[in-house]
Short mmCIF file of C-alpha atoms in Angstrom, two decimals:
data_model
loop_
_atom_site.label_atom_id
_atom_site.label_comp_id
_atom_site.label_asym_id
_atom_site.label_seq_id
_atom_site.Cartn_x
_atom_site.Cartn_y
_atom_site.Cartn_z
CA MET A 281 -32.76 -18.02 12.14
CA VAL A 282 -30.59 -15.63 10.14
CA LYS A 283 -31.94 -12.24 9.11
CA PHE A 284 -31.06 -10.91 5.66
CA LEU A 285 -31.63 -7.53 4.06
CA ILE A 286 -31.50 -8.02 0.30
CA PHE A 287 -31.53 -5.22 -2.23
CA ARG A 288 -34.47 -5.65 -4.60
CA GLY A 289 -34.95 -3.42 -7.61
CA GLU A 290 -33.84 -2.54 -11.09
CA ARG A 291 -31.42 0.01 -12.54
CA GLY A 292 -30.47 1.48 -9.19
CA GLU A 293 -34.09 2.01 -8.11
CA GLY A 294 -35.36 -0.18 -5.31
CA ALA A 295 -35.15 -0.92 -1.59
CA PHE A 296 -33.88 -3.45 0.93
CA LYS A 297 -36.28 -6.23 1.84
CA GLU A 298 -35.96 -8.34 4.97
CA TYR A 299 -36.00 -12.17 5.00
CA GLU A 300 -35.46 -14.85 7.62
CA VAL A 301 -33.60 -18.02 6.74
CA PRO A 302 -32.98 -21.07 8.99
CA TYR A 303 -29.37 -21.28 10.15
CA GLN A 304 -27.24 -24.28 9.23
CA GLU A 305 -23.74 -24.98 10.41
CA GLY A 306 -21.13 -23.69 7.99
CA MET A 307 -23.68 -21.55 6.21
CA VAL A 308 -22.37 -18.88 3.82
CA VAL A 309 -24.22 -15.79 2.57
CA LEU A 310 -24.84 -17.40 -0.81
CA ASP A 311 -26.70 -20.26 0.92
CA GLY A 312 -29.06 -17.73 2.45
CA VAL A 313 -29.57 -15.85 -0.81
CA LEU A 314 -30.28 -19.08 -2.73
CA TYR A 315 -32.70 -20.19 0.00
CA ILE A 316 -34.56 -16.89 -0.36
CA GLN A 317 -34.61 -17.32 -4.13
CA SER A 318 -35.96 -20.88 -3.94
CA ARG A 319 -38.52 -20.35 -1.14
CA PHE A 320 -39.68 -16.72 -1.24
CA GLU A 321 -38.54 -14.81 -4.31
CA GLY A 322 -38.30 -16.87 -7.50
CA ASP A 323 -37.40 -13.78 -9.50
CA LEU A 324 -34.50 -12.70 -7.27
CA SER A 325 -31.57 -12.06 -9.61
CA VAL A 326 -28.24 -13.29 -8.36
CA ARG A 327 -25.12 -14.29 -10.24
CA TRP A 328 -23.23 -17.34 -9.02
CA ASN A 329 -21.51 -20.39 -10.37
CA CYS A 330 -18.87 -22.52 -8.63
CA LYS A 331 -19.71 -21.86 -4.95
CA ALA A 332 -16.05 -22.57 -4.21
CA ALA A 333 -14.55 -19.07 -4.33
CA LYS A 334 -12.88 -19.79 -7.64
CA CYS A 335 -15.12 -18.31 -10.33
CA GLY A 336 -15.71 -14.90 -8.77
CA SER A 337 -19.30 -14.71 -10.02
CA CYS A 338 -21.03 -14.16 -6.67
CA ALA A 339 -19.25 -10.90 -5.84
CA ALA A 340 -21.51 -8.56 -3.89
CA GLU A 341 -21.38 -6.10 -1.02
CA ILE A 342 -22.06 -7.76 2.29
CA ASN A 343 -22.58 -5.42 5.22
CA GLY A 344 -20.90 -2.76 3.11
CA LYS A 345 -17.79 -4.76 2.23
CA PRO A 346 -17.18 -6.13 -1.25
CA SER A 347 -16.96 -9.90 -0.72
CA LEU A 348 -17.70 -13.23 -2.34
CA MET A 349 -21.05 -14.50 -1.09
CA CYS A 350 -19.84 -18.10 -1.27
CA LYS A 351 -16.83 -17.40 0.94
CA THR A 352 -18.47 -15.29 3.63
CA ARG A 353 -19.71 -17.29 6.61
CA VAL A 354 -22.85 -15.89 8.22
CA GLU A 355 -21.68 -16.51 11.79
CA HIS A 356 -18.97 -13.87 11.29
CA LEU A 357 -21.48 -11.17 10.36
CA SER A 358 -23.72 -8.89 12.36
CA GLN A 359 -27.41 -9.23 11.57
CA PRO A 360 -29.46 -8.38 9.64
CA ILE A 361 -26.95 -9.24 6.91
CA LYS A 362 -27.17 -6.54 4.28
CA VAL A 363 -26.51 -7.82 0.75
CA GLU A 364 -26.36 -5.43 -2.19
CA PRO A 365 -24.86 -5.42 -5.70
CA LEU A 366 -21.39 -4.09 -6.55
CA ARG A 367 -21.89 -0.36 -6.34
CA ALA A 368 -19.11 0.79 -8.65
CA TYR A 369 -20.94 -0.64 -11.67
CA PRO A 370 -24.26 0.17 -13.34
CA HIS A 371 -27.04 -1.76 -11.65
CA ILE A 372 -29.10 -4.28 -13.63
CA LYS A 373 -31.42 -6.05 -11.22
CA ASP A 374 -31.40 -7.07 -7.54
CA LEU A 375 -27.89 -8.36 -6.80
CA VAL A 376 -26.64 -8.22 -10.37
CA ALA A 377 -24.49 -5.37 -11.68
CA ASP A 378 -23.31 -4.81 -15.23
CA THR A 379 -19.64 -5.80 -15.13
CA SER A 380 -19.21 -6.04 -18.91
CA TRP A 381 -16.63 -3.22 -18.70
CA ASN A 382 -14.28 -5.82 -17.19
CA LEU A 383 -14.40 -8.04 -20.25
CA ARG A 384 -14.01 -5.09 -22.61
CA THR A 385 -10.99 -3.87 -20.65
CA ARG A 386 -9.32 -7.26 -20.66
CA ARG A 387 -9.90 -7.67 -24.38
CA LYS A 388 -8.49 -4.23 -25.04
CA ILE A 389 -5.35 -4.99 -23.03
CA ILE A 390 -4.80 -8.21 -24.97
CA LYS A 391 -5.35 -6.38 -28.25
CA ASP A 392 -3.17 -3.35 -27.46
CA VAL A 393 -0.38 -4.71 -25.29
CA GLY A 394 -0.94 -8.46 -25.14
CA PHE A 395 1.79 -11.00 -24.63
CA LYS A 396 4.30 -11.45 -27.46
CA PRO A 397 7.05 -13.99 -26.79
CA ARG A 398 10.68 -13.03 -27.27
CA LYS A 399 12.60 -14.94 -29.85
CA ASP A 400 16.01 -14.73 -28.21
CA ALA A 401 15.33 -16.90 -25.17
CA SER A 402 14.32 -20.41 -24.29
CA TRP A 403 10.91 -21.36 -22.92
CA ILE A 404 12.72 -23.48 -20.37
CA MET A 405 12.55 -21.22 -17.35
CA LYS A 406 13.72 -21.48 -13.79
CA ASP A 407 11.60 -21.08 -10.70
CA GLU A 408 13.00 -17.66 -9.88
CA ASP A 409 11.94 -16.37 -13.30
CA ILE A 410 8.27 -17.17 -12.83
CA GLU A 411 8.02 -16.43 -9.13
CA LYS A 412 6.60 -12.91 -9.49
CA GLY A 413 3.92 -13.95 -11.94
CA ARG A 414 2.78 -16.92 -9.88
CA GLU A 415 0.96 -14.66 -7.44
CA PHE A 416 -0.73 -12.67 -10.22
CA ARG A 417 -2.02 -15.84 -11.87
CA LYS A 418 -4.19 -16.49 -8.82
CA CYS A 419 -6.49 -13.62 -9.85
CA ILE A 420 -10.02 -14.90 -10.50
CA GLU A 421 -11.26 -11.52 -11.82
CA CYS A 422 -14.07 -11.42 -9.29
CA ALA A 423 -14.12 -7.61 -9.55
CA LEU A 424 -14.06 -7.03 -5.79
CA CYS A 425 -10.89 -4.93 -6.10
CA LEU A 426 -12.41 -2.99 -8.98
CA ASP A 427 -15.57 -2.38 -6.98
CA VAL A 428 -13.77 -1.12 -3.87
CA CYS A 429 -11.20 0.99 -5.76
CA HIS A 430 -12.27 4.57 -5.11
CA VAL A 431 -10.95 5.72 -8.51
CA LEU A 432 -13.69 3.63 -10.12
CA ARG A 433 -16.27 3.49 -7.35
CA GLU A 434 -16.30 7.12 -6.29
CA HIS A 435 -14.82 8.98 -9.23
CA GLN A 436 -16.13 6.65 -11.97
CA LEU A 437 -12.96 7.04 -14.04
CA PHE A 438 -13.62 3.87 -16.03
CA ASP A 439 -12.41 5.56 -19.20
CA LYS A 440 -9.08 6.61 -17.67
CA PHE A 441 -8.07 3.83 -15.30
CA VAL A 442 -8.03 0.08 -15.88
CA GLY A 443 -8.33 -0.69 -12.19
CA PRO A 444 -6.46 -3.03 -9.84
CA ALA A 445 -7.42 -6.37 -11.42
CA TYR A 446 -6.16 -5.29 -14.82
CA LEU A 447 -3.02 -3.80 -13.36
CA VAL A 448 -2.43 -7.25 -11.88
CA PHE A 449 -3.00 -8.73 -15.33
CA SER A 450 -0.64 -6.16 -16.85
CA ALA A 451 1.96 -6.86 -14.16
CA TYR A 452 1.69 -10.56 -14.99
CA LEU A 453 2.37 -9.85 -18.67
CA GLU A 454 5.07 -7.29 -17.90
CA THR A 455 7.02 -9.51 -15.48
CA HIS A 456 6.80 -12.62 -17.65
CA PRO A 457 10.39 -13.57 -18.53
CA MET A 458 9.45 -14.41 -22.12
CA ASP A 459 7.49 -11.23 -22.74
CA SER A 460 8.85 -8.84 -25.35
CA VAL A 461 6.28 -6.03 -25.24
CA ASP A 462 7.16 -2.63 -23.83
CA ARG A 463 4.04 -1.48 -22.00
CA ILE A 464 5.52 1.23 -19.76
CA SER A 465 4.11 4.17 -21.71
CA TRP A 466 0.81 2.27 -22.01
CA LEU A 467 0.72 1.83 -18.22
CA LYS A 468 1.14 5.58 -17.77
CA GLU A 469 -1.00 6.91 -20.58
CA GLU A 470 -3.67 4.29 -21.28
CA ALA A 471 -3.91 2.22 -18.11
CA GLY A 472 -3.83 5.36 -15.95
CA ILE A 473 -1.63 3.75 -13.30
CA MET A 474 -0.84 7.15 -11.78
CA TYR A 475 -4.51 7.52 -10.82
CA CYS A 476 -3.92 4.91 -8.13
CA ASN A 477 -3.08 6.62 -4.85
CA ILE A 478 -1.97 3.49 -3.01
CA THR A 479 -4.78 3.28 -0.47
CA LYS A 480 -4.63 -0.51 -0.66
CA CYS A 481 -8.37 -1.20 -0.46
CA CYS A 482 -7.97 -3.58 -3.41
CA THR A 483 -5.51 -5.66 -1.40
CA GLU A 484 -7.85 -5.74 1.60
CA VAL A 485 -10.75 -7.28 -0.32
CA CYS A 486 -8.89 -9.72 -2.59
CA PRO A 487 -10.23 -13.24 -1.89
CA GLU A 488 -7.05 -14.75 -3.35
CA GLU A 489 -4.94 -12.62 -0.99
CA ILE A 490 -2.88 -11.17 -3.81
CA HIS A 491 -0.78 -8.26 -2.59
CA ILE A 492 -2.19 -6.16 -5.40
CA THR A 493 -0.78 -2.80 -4.38
CA ASP A 494 2.59 -3.90 -3.05
CA ASN A 495 3.47 -6.53 -5.62
CA ALA A 496 1.66 -5.47 -8.79
CA ILE A 497 0.81 -1.76 -8.78
CA ILE A 498 3.82 -0.27 -6.96
CA PRO A 499 6.41 -2.27 -8.97
CA MET A 500 4.70 -1.09 -12.17
CA LYS A 501 4.66 2.49 -10.85
CA GLU A 502 8.38 2.15 -10.18
CA ARG A 503 8.95 1.08 -13.78
CA VAL A 504 6.97 4.08 -14.97
CA ALA A 505 9.03 6.28 -12.62
CA ASP A 506 12.21 4.80 -14.15
CA ARG A 507 11.22 6.12 -17.54
CA TYR A 508 9.27 9.29 -16.80
CA PHE A 509 10.14 10.61 -13.37
CA ASP A 510 13.81 9.84 -12.83
CA PRO A 511 15.90 12.70 -14.28
CA ILE A 512 19.23 10.90 -13.79
CA LYS A 513 18.05 7.79 -15.63
CA MET A 514 16.52 9.95 -18.35
CA LEU A 515 19.82 11.78 -18.78
CA PHE A 516 21.73 8.50 -18.78
CA ARG A 517 19.44 7.13 -21.50
CA LYS A 518 19.90 10.27 -23.55
CA ILE A 519 23.69 10.06 -23.31
CA THR A 520 24.02 6.32 -23.90
CA GLY A 521 21.09 6.05 -26.27
CA LYS A 522 19.82 2.99 -24.35
CA MET B 206 -27.15 11.57 -3.40
CA GLU B 207 -25.40 9.99 -0.44
CA ARG B 208 -23.51 12.18 1.99
CA VAL B 209 -19.76 12.09 2.56
CA PHE B 210 -18.63 9.21 4.83
CA ALA B 211 -21.84 7.28 4.07
CA THR B 212 -21.33 3.51 4.04
CA SER B 213 -23.11 0.25 4.66
CA ARG B 214 -20.16 -1.01 6.67
CA ARG B 215 -21.02 -2.16 10.17
CA ASP B 216 -17.52 -2.17 11.65
CA ILE B 217 -16.08 0.91 13.35
CA TRP B 218 -14.12 1.85 10.23
CA TRP B 219 -13.26 5.35 11.42
CA THR B 220 -11.09 4.14 14.34
CA GLU B 221 -8.19 3.26 12.01
CA THR B 222 -8.60 6.51 10.09
CA LEU B 223 -8.80 8.65 13.21
CA GLY B 224 -6.12 6.72 15.11
CA SER B 225 -3.68 7.03 12.20
CA ALA B 226 -4.38 10.75 11.87
CA VAL B 227 -3.82 11.39 15.58
CA VAL B 228 -0.52 9.46 15.76
CA PHE B 229 0.78 10.70 12.40
CA LEU B 230 -0.05 14.37 12.99
CA GLY B 231 1.06 14.09 16.62
CA VAL B 232 4.54 12.88 15.65
CA ILE B 233 4.82 15.49 12.87
CA LEU B 234 3.86 18.28 15.28
CA TYR B 235 6.22 17.01 17.97
CA SER B 236 9.08 16.72 15.44
CA ILE B 237 8.55 20.25 14.14
CA VAL B 238 8.48 21.71 17.65
CA ARG B 239 11.60 19.77 18.62
CA ALA B 240 13.42 20.61 15.40
CA LEU B 241 12.79 24.30 15.93
CA GLU B 242 13.73 24.16 19.60
CA GLY B 243 17.39 23.75 18.69
CA LYS B 244 18.61 22.57 22.11
CA PHE B 245 18.61 19.54 24.43
CA PHE B 246 19.53 17.21 21.57
CA GLU B 247 22.74 15.85 23.07
CA TRP B 248 23.63 14.45 26.43
CA GLY B 249 26.73 12.42 27.28
CA PRO B 250 26.92 9.63 24.70
CA TYR B 251 23.39 10.25 23.41
CA VAL B 252 22.42 12.13 20.28
CA SER B 253 18.74 12.63 19.46
CA PRO B 254 17.71 10.86 16.23
CA LEU B 255 15.93 14.04 15.17
CA TYR B 256 19.30 15.77 15.11
CA SER B 257 21.20 13.42 12.86
CA ILE B 258 24.10 15.84 12.40
CA PRO B 259 24.29 17.75 15.68
CA PHE B 260 26.49 20.73 14.85
CA ASP B 261 26.22 24.00 16.75
CA THR B 262 24.64 27.01 15.12
CA ALA B 263 23.82 30.16 16.96
CA TRP B 264 21.07 31.38 14.67
CA ILE B 265 19.07 28.34 13.63
CA SER B 266 18.42 24.81 14.83
CA PRO B 267 20.75 22.25 13.17
CA ALA B 268 17.77 19.93 12.67
CA VAL B 269 16.44 22.29 10.02
CA PHE B 270 19.38 21.38 7.76
CA THR B 271 18.88 17.64 8.03
CA MET B 272 15.30 16.82 8.95
CA TRP B 273 13.98 17.42 5.42
CA VAL B 274 15.67 14.19 4.31
CA PRO B 275 13.85 11.71 6.61
CA ALA B 276 10.71 13.88 6.38
CA GLY B 277 10.86 13.81 2.57
CA TYR B 278 11.54 10.08 2.59
CA ARG B 279 8.50 9.42 4.76
CA ILE B 280 6.15 11.76 2.91
CA THR B 281 6.98 10.16 -0.44
CA CYS B 282 6.92 6.61 1.03
CA TYR B 283 4.26 4.38 -0.53
CA PHE B 284 2.93 3.21 2.82
CA CYS B 285 2.89 6.73 4.21
CA ARG B 286 0.81 7.83 1.22
CA ARG B 287 -1.81 5.29 2.20
CA VAL B 288 -1.81 6.77 5.71
CA TYR B 289 -2.31 10.40 4.78
CA TYR B 290 -4.55 9.85 1.77
CA ARG B 291 -6.92 8.01 4.06
CA SER B 292 -6.48 9.81 7.38
CA ILE B 293 -5.73 13.38 6.38
CA PHE B 294 -7.26 13.86 2.93
CA ALA B 295 -10.10 11.31 3.31
CA ASP B 296 -9.35 10.22 -0.25
CA PRO B 297 -10.96 7.76 0.59
CA PRO B 298 -11.45 7.89 4.39
CA ALA B 299 -11.70 4.07 4.39
CA CYS B 300 -12.54 1.32 1.93
CA ALA B 301 -16.11 1.48 0.57
CA VAL B 302 -16.84 4.73 2.41
CA ARG B 303 -18.06 7.75 0.47
CA GLU B 304 -15.60 10.58 0.00
CA PHE B 305 -15.69 14.22 -1.06
CA LYS B 306 -16.48 14.80 -4.71
CA ARG B 307 -13.53 16.44 -6.39
CA ASN B 308 -11.72 16.62 -9.66
CA TYR B 309 -9.67 13.54 -8.86
CA LYS B 310 -6.38 13.07 -10.68
CA GLY B 311 -4.59 10.84 -8.20
CA GLU B 312 -0.84 10.94 -8.62
CA SER B 313 -1.03 11.79 -12.32
CA ALA B 314 -0.87 15.56 -11.81
CA PHE B 315 0.77 18.22 -9.66
CA PRO B 316 1.39 18.17 -6.71
CA TYR B 317 1.13 14.43 -6.07
CA ILE B 318 3.11 13.56 -9.18
CA LEU B 319 6.15 14.84 -7.27
CA LEU B 320 5.89 11.84 -4.94
CA ASN B 321 7.69 9.90 -7.67
CA ILE B 322 11.00 11.33 -6.41
CA HIS B 323 10.83 8.84 -3.54
CA ARG B 324 13.93 7.03 -4.82
CA TYR B 325 16.05 10.17 -4.42
CA PHE B 326 15.04 10.52 -0.80
CA LEU B 327 15.88 6.83 -0.45
CA TYR B 328 19.45 7.44 -1.67
CA LEU B 329 19.83 10.27 0.84
CA VAL B 330 18.23 8.45 3.74
CA VAL B 331 20.63 5.51 3.31
CA ILE B 332 23.42 7.94 4.31
CA PHE B 333 21.39 8.85 7.38
CA VAL B 334 21.03 5.20 8.32
CA PHE B 335 24.82 4.95 8.55
CA ILE B 336 24.95 8.16 10.61
CA HIS B 337 22.30 6.76 12.95
CA TRP B 338 24.28 3.55 13.37
CA GLY B 339 27.27 5.69 14.36
CA HIS B 340 25.14 7.41 17.02
CA ALA B 341 23.69 4.08 18.16
CA ILE B 342 27.13 2.52 18.68
CA SER B 343 28.56 5.59 20.39
CA ALA B 344 25.55 5.60 22.73
CA PHE B 345 27.14 2.54 24.37
CA PHE B 346 30.44 4.24 25.09
CA ARG B 347 31.38 7.04 27.45
CA TRP B 348 34.49 9.14 27.40
CA GLY B 349 36.40 9.16 30.69
CA GLU B 350 38.06 12.29 32.06
CA ASN B 351 41.53 11.06 31.10
CA GLY B 352 40.42 10.33 27.54
CA SER B 353 39.65 6.65 28.16
CA VAL B 354 36.63 5.03 26.53
CA LYS B 355 34.32 2.97 28.70
CA PHE B 356 31.57 0.61 27.57
CA GLY B 357 28.27 1.27 29.30
CA MET B 358 24.58 1.05 28.77
CA GLY B 359 21.69 3.23 29.76
CA LEU B 360 18.04 3.33 28.79
CA GLY B 361 18.96 5.95 26.19
CA SER B 362 21.44 3.55 24.55
CA LEU B 363 18.69 0.97 24.13
CA LEU B 364 16.13 3.48 22.84
CA ILE B 365 18.58 4.89 20.29
CA LEU B 366 19.62 1.38 19.21
CA ALA B 367 15.99 0.27 18.88
CA ASP B 368 15.22 3.35 16.80
CA THR B 369 18.22 2.69 14.55
CA VAL B 370 17.26 -0.95 14.03
CA LEU B 371 13.67 0.00 13.18
CA LEU B 372 14.79 2.78 10.84
CA THR B 373 17.14 0.32 9.10
CA LEU B 374 14.33 -2.22 8.68
CA TYR B 375 11.98 0.51 7.45
CA VAL B 376 14.50 1.53 4.78
CA LEU B 377 15.43 -2.06 3.88
CA SER B 378 11.78 -2.92 3.32
CA CYS B 379 11.25 0.03 0.96
CA HIS B 380 9.36 -0.57 -2.32
CA SER B 381 11.78 1.61 -4.28
CA LEU B 382 14.78 -0.21 -2.85
CA ARG B 383 13.23 -3.51 -3.86
CA HIS B 384 12.79 -2.21 -7.39
CA ILE B 385 16.33 -0.85 -7.60
CA LEU B 386 17.99 -3.98 -6.20
CA GLY B 387 16.24 -6.53 -8.40
CA GLY B 388 12.54 -5.86 -8.83
CA GLY B 389 13.11 -4.30 -12.23
CA SER B 390 14.39 -7.59 -13.65
CA ASP B 391 12.19 -10.31 -15.13
CA PHE B 392 14.55 -12.99 -16.36
CA TYR B 393 16.94 -13.57 -13.47
CA SER B 394 18.41 -16.81 -14.77
CA ALA B 395 19.45 -15.19 -18.03
CA GLU B 396 20.58 -11.78 -16.78
CA ARG B 397 24.00 -10.64 -15.71
CA MET B 398 24.19 -10.86 -11.90
CA GLY B 399 20.67 -12.32 -12.04
CA LYS B 400 21.21 -14.61 -9.06
CA ILE B 401 22.30 -11.72 -6.86
CA LYS B 402 19.44 -9.56 -8.08
CA TYR B 403 16.96 -12.35 -7.37
CA SER B 404 18.32 -12.93 -3.85
CA LEU B 405 18.18 -9.21 -3.05
CA TRP B 406 14.66 -8.89 -4.49
CA LYS B 407 13.56 -11.88 -2.44
CA PHE B 408 15.17 -10.54 0.74
CA VAL B 409 13.63 -7.06 0.43
CA SER B 410 10.27 -8.57 -0.61
CA ARG B 411 10.16 -10.55 2.60
CA LEU B 412 10.83 -7.44 4.66
CA ASN B 413 8.45 -5.45 2.48
CA GLU B 414 5.54 -7.48 3.81
CA ARG B 415 6.12 -5.69 7.16
CA HIS B 416 6.83 -2.27 5.66
CA GLY B 417 3.78 -0.71 7.32
CA PHE B 418 4.77 -2.10 10.72
CA PHE B 419 8.29 -0.73 10.34
CA PHE B 420 6.87 2.62 9.22
CA TRP B 421 4.79 3.04 12.36
CA THR B 422 7.28 1.63 14.85
CA SER B 423 10.19 3.64 13.46
CA LEU B 424 8.03 6.77 13.46
CA LEU B 425 7.22 6.27 17.14
CA SER B 426 10.73 5.19 18.12
CA VAL B 427 12.21 8.44 16.74
CA ALA B 428 9.87 10.48 18.92
CA ILE B 429 10.40 8.27 21.99
CA ALA B 430 14.21 8.29 21.70
CA ASP B 431 14.25 12.04 21.15
CA PHE B 432 11.90 12.61 24.08
CA TYR B 433 14.21 10.63 26.36
CA VAL B 434 17.34 12.47 25.18
CA ARG B 435 15.56 15.79 25.70
CA ALA B 436 14.38 14.80 29.16
CA VAL B 437 17.92 13.78 30.22
CA SER B 438 19.62 16.70 28.49
CA SER B 439 17.30 19.30 30.02
CA GLY B 440 17.80 17.81 33.48
CA ALA B 441 14.14 16.80 33.85
CA ILE B 442 15.24 13.23 34.69
CA ASN B 443 18.50 11.42 35.36
CA ASP B 444 19.70 8.89 32.83
CA ILE B 445 18.79 5.36 33.86
CA ARG B 446 22.13 3.54 33.70
CA PHE B 447 22.34 -0.24 33.73
CA PHE B 448 26.14 -0.37 33.92
#
């Protein structure tokens, strides 16, 4: 048997309730949660979809670590397995948190600094031109990185910082060879990239193993530094007008 | 309201935080003490890596004039920031662990906004890498009494060489270097010198995956090499010569 502690409650109020589920080889946390839902608690709220670690719907905190329930094998966990909703977000019910901020943020990025193709280059691109973006395209927007990011989780700066997932999205747009939009000042002023203090928790929890901090956030910070924090480059631009 | 350091994590998360703090602060403290000591930094062919330019001054340690460069490079280093934000400032102490409530501004305001000068320390530290290679090579040669030069190797030669190699890898894997050499480009096939930029970006990116490893090992190797040079120079031990 596998022991689970599942958070039950609404709008942040509630408590952990213990359940026992029969163990099956290869069992993941989502199997246990769905078993509990089908056998003991018909009204247990849980968000899930593909059960293949590709949709990102079943993000939750398992033994305190933001993880995908469908990708976390129970034999790797100490029992009772504690499952709770993503804590950075407002709680709705049981294991479901209100992640609608994610969609609003993505829409806003597309509206404000979305992709606009350049007209002076061909769409025929070489491998080296799309290599950077290939990693960023793996993002499934599961929100694990957003949940673990202390800027959002602890300091709740949702209005000032777009968070790791959307910095990955921005890095994808920014590094696209056909992109023509200048989003450096947006990264600094609107996306709040300087709020990130490089503690790399986002990278640690990413189920797609994207090197979020090293390959998306730091390169974008370097581009911001080029424009705003490099006195020699600033002087050079002033002199040459470039 | 949950208390600071509260978490549902079951692993011993604080070991990494505490271990990093002990090693990091230990090396900083040792380096400051050694830099202020102002002696026992040279012996035979060996020069301590903490004393990159070992000139003689009667009134102040020569390390004071040079150590701010590698120290500044490390303090502004992206990986090092992760280390001290977690281990020293507990901001956060570890992932998904509660931290102190504060008016958080990250690196968007003073003083942390100054960390953006990392690239300038990079330019300076590259000069030091060449100086260290000079010391590493000369650590394998001894001057004879009649002015002849003799190839030889002691434990100090190997420690200084290892430190130089690790420092070189630490600098070559730098995020800022990657950006400067080619990371700032997006359309390599259409840009001037795009192929070279792409190759350099790719090369540094590969090393960059081990940047944290090179940070820690080069930090320790500096202290170990200096400790050995001090021990030999002060007469505490005899140099272990291989040939």
